[in-house]
CSV table of C-alpha atoms in Angstrom, one decimal:
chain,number,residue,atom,x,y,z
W,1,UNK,CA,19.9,75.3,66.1
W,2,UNK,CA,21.1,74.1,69.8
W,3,UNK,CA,18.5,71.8,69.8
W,4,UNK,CA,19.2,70.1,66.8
W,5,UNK,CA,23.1,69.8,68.1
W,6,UNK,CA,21.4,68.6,71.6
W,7,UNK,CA,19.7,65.9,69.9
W,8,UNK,CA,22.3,64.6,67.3
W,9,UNK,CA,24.5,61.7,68.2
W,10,UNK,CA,27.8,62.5,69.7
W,11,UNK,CA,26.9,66.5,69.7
W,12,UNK,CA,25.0,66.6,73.1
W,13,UNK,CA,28.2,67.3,75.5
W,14,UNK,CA,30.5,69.1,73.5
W,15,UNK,CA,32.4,72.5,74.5
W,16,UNK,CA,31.1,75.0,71.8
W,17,UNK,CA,28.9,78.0,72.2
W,18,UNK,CA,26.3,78.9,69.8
W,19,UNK,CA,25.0,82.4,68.8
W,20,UNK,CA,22.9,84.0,66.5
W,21,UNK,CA,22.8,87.6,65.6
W,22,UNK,CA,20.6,89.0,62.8
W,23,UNK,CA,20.4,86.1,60.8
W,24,UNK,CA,24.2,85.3,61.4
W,25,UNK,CA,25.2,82.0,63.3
W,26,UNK,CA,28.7,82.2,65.0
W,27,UNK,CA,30.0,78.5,66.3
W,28,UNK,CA,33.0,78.9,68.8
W,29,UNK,CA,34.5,76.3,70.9
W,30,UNK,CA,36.4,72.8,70.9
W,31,UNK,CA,35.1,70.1,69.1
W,32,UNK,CA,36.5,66.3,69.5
W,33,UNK,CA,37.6,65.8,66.0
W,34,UNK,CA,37.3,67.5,62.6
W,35,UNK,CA,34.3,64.7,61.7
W,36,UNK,CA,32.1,66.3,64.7
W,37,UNK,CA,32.8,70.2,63.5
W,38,UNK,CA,32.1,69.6,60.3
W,39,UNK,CA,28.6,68.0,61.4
W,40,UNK,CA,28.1,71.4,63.4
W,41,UNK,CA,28.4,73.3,60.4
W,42,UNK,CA,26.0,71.6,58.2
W,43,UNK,CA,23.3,71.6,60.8
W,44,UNK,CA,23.9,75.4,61.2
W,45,UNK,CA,23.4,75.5,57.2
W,46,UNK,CA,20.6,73.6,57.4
W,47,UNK,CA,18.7,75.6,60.1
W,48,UNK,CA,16.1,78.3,58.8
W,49,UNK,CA,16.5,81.6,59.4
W,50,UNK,CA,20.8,81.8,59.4
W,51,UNK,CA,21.9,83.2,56.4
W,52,UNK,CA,25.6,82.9,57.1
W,53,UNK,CA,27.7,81.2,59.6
W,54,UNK,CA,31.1,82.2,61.3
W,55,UNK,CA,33.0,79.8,63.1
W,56,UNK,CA,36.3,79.7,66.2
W,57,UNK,CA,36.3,75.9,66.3
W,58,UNK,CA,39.5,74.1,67.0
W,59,UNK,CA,40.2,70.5,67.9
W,60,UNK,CA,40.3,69.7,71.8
W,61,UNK,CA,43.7,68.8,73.2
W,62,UNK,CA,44.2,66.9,76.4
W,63,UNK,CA,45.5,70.0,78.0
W,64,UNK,CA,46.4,73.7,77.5
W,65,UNK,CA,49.2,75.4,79.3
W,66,UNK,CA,46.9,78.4,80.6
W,67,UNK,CA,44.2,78.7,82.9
W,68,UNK,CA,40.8,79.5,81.2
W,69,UNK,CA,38.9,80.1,84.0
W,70,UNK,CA,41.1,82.4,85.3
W,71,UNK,CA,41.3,83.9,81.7
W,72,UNK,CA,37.6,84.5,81.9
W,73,UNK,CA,37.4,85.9,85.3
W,74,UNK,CA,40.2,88.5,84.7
W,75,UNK,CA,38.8,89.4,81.6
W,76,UNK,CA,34.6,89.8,82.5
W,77,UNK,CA,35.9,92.1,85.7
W,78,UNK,CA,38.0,94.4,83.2
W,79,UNK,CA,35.6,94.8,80.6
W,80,UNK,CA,32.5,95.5,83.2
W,81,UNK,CA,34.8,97.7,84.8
W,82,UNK,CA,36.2,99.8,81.7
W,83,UNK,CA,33.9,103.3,80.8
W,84,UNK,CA,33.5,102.2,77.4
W,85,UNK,CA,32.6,98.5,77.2
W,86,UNK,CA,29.2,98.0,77.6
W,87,UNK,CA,30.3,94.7,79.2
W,88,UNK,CA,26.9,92.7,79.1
W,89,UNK,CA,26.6,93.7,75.1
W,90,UNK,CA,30.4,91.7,74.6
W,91,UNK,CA,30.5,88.1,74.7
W,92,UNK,CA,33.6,86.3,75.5
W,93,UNK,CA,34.6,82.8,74.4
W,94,UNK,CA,37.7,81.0,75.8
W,95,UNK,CA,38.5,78.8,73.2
W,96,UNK,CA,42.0,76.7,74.9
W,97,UNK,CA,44.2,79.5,75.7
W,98,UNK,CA,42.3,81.9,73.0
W,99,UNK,CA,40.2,84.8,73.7
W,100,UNK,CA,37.1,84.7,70.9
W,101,UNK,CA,34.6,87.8,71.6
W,102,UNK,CA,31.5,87.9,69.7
W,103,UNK,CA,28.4,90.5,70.2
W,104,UNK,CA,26.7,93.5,69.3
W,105,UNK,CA,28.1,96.8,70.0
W,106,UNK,CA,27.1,100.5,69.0
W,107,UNK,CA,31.1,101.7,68.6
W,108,UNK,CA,34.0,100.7,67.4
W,109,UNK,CA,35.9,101.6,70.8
W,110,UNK,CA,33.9,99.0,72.5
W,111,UNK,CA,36.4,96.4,70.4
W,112,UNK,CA,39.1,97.8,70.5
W,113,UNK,CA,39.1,98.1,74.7
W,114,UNK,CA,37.8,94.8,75.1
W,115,UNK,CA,40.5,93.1,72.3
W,116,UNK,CA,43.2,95.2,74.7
W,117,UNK,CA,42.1,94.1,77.7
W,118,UNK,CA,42.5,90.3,76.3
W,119,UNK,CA,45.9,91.2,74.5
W,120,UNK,CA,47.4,92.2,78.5
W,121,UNK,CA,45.9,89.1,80.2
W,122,UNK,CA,48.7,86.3,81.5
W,123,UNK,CA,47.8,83.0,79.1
W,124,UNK,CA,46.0,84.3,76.5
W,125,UNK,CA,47.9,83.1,73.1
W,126,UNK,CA,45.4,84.8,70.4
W,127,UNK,CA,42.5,87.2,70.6
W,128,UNK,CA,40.2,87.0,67.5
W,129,UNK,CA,36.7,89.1,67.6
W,130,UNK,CA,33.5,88.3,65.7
W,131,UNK,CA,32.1,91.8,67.4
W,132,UNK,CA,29.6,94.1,64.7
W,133,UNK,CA,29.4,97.3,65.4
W,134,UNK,CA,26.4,98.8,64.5
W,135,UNK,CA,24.9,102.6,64.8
C-alpha cells in the first residue's frame, strides 16, 4: 500500500503514516485537502490483503498552536519508562496538536497508561487510540 501512495501523483510527500495490522489498514496524519484523503482511502480499498480500513486524517493547517515534536518526545520517554507499556508494541501518531496511538498490545492497561500519559502532556488537544488488545 505505501508504494502505491509513493507512486500516485500528489501522494509522494504527504504527512500520513500507514499501518497494517492483521488484515486492518489504519491511515493517520494530515492530508492537503479532502480530494487527496479521499484518494488515500480508495487505494487502501483497493490494495489486496486489507480487509478493513481505520482512518485519523484531518486537513493540514498552516500552523498549530502546540509543539508536536515536543509532544512526541515527552510522550515516547513516558511510555518507555512506565512498568506496564510495552513502549516499542504502542505506536504514536501526532496528528496537529492530537495524540493518535495505534498498535498491538497483550492488555488492556497498556491503553489506558499510554491514553493517560497523552491526556497530562502540555498541547495535546485530543487523544484518540486505534490500540487492539489481544491475549
Amino acid at each position: 500500500m505505501q508504494s502505491k501512495i509513493l507512486f500516485s501523483k500528489g501522494l509522494s510527500n504527504i504527512d500520513i503514516e500507514i499501518e497494517v495490522f492483521y488484515g486492518d489498514a489504519y491511515l493517520i496524519g494530515l492530508a492537503d485537502s479532502k480530494e487527496l484523503e479521499d484518494k488515500l482511502v480508495e487505494l487502501a480499498k483497493s490494495t489486496d490483503g486489507v480487509r478493513k480500513i481505520y482512518t485519523y486524517l484531518r486537513i493540514k493547517k498552516p500552523e498549530y498552536p502546540c509543539d508536536s515534536l515536543k509532544i512526541l518526545a515527552n510522550l515516547k520517554q513516558n511510555l518507555f519508562k512506565d512498568s506496564i507499556v510495552e513502549g516499542t508494541n504502542v505506536r504514536v501518531s501526532i496528528v496537529g496538536c492530537d495524540v493518535v496511538f495505534s498498535g498491538v498490545v497483550d492488555n488492556i492497561e497498556q491503553e489506558k497508561h499510554a491514553i493517560w500519559y497523552a491526556k497530562h502532556i502540555d498541547g495535546v488537544a485530543d487523544v484518540y487510540s486505534f490500540i487492539k488488545v489481544i491475549k
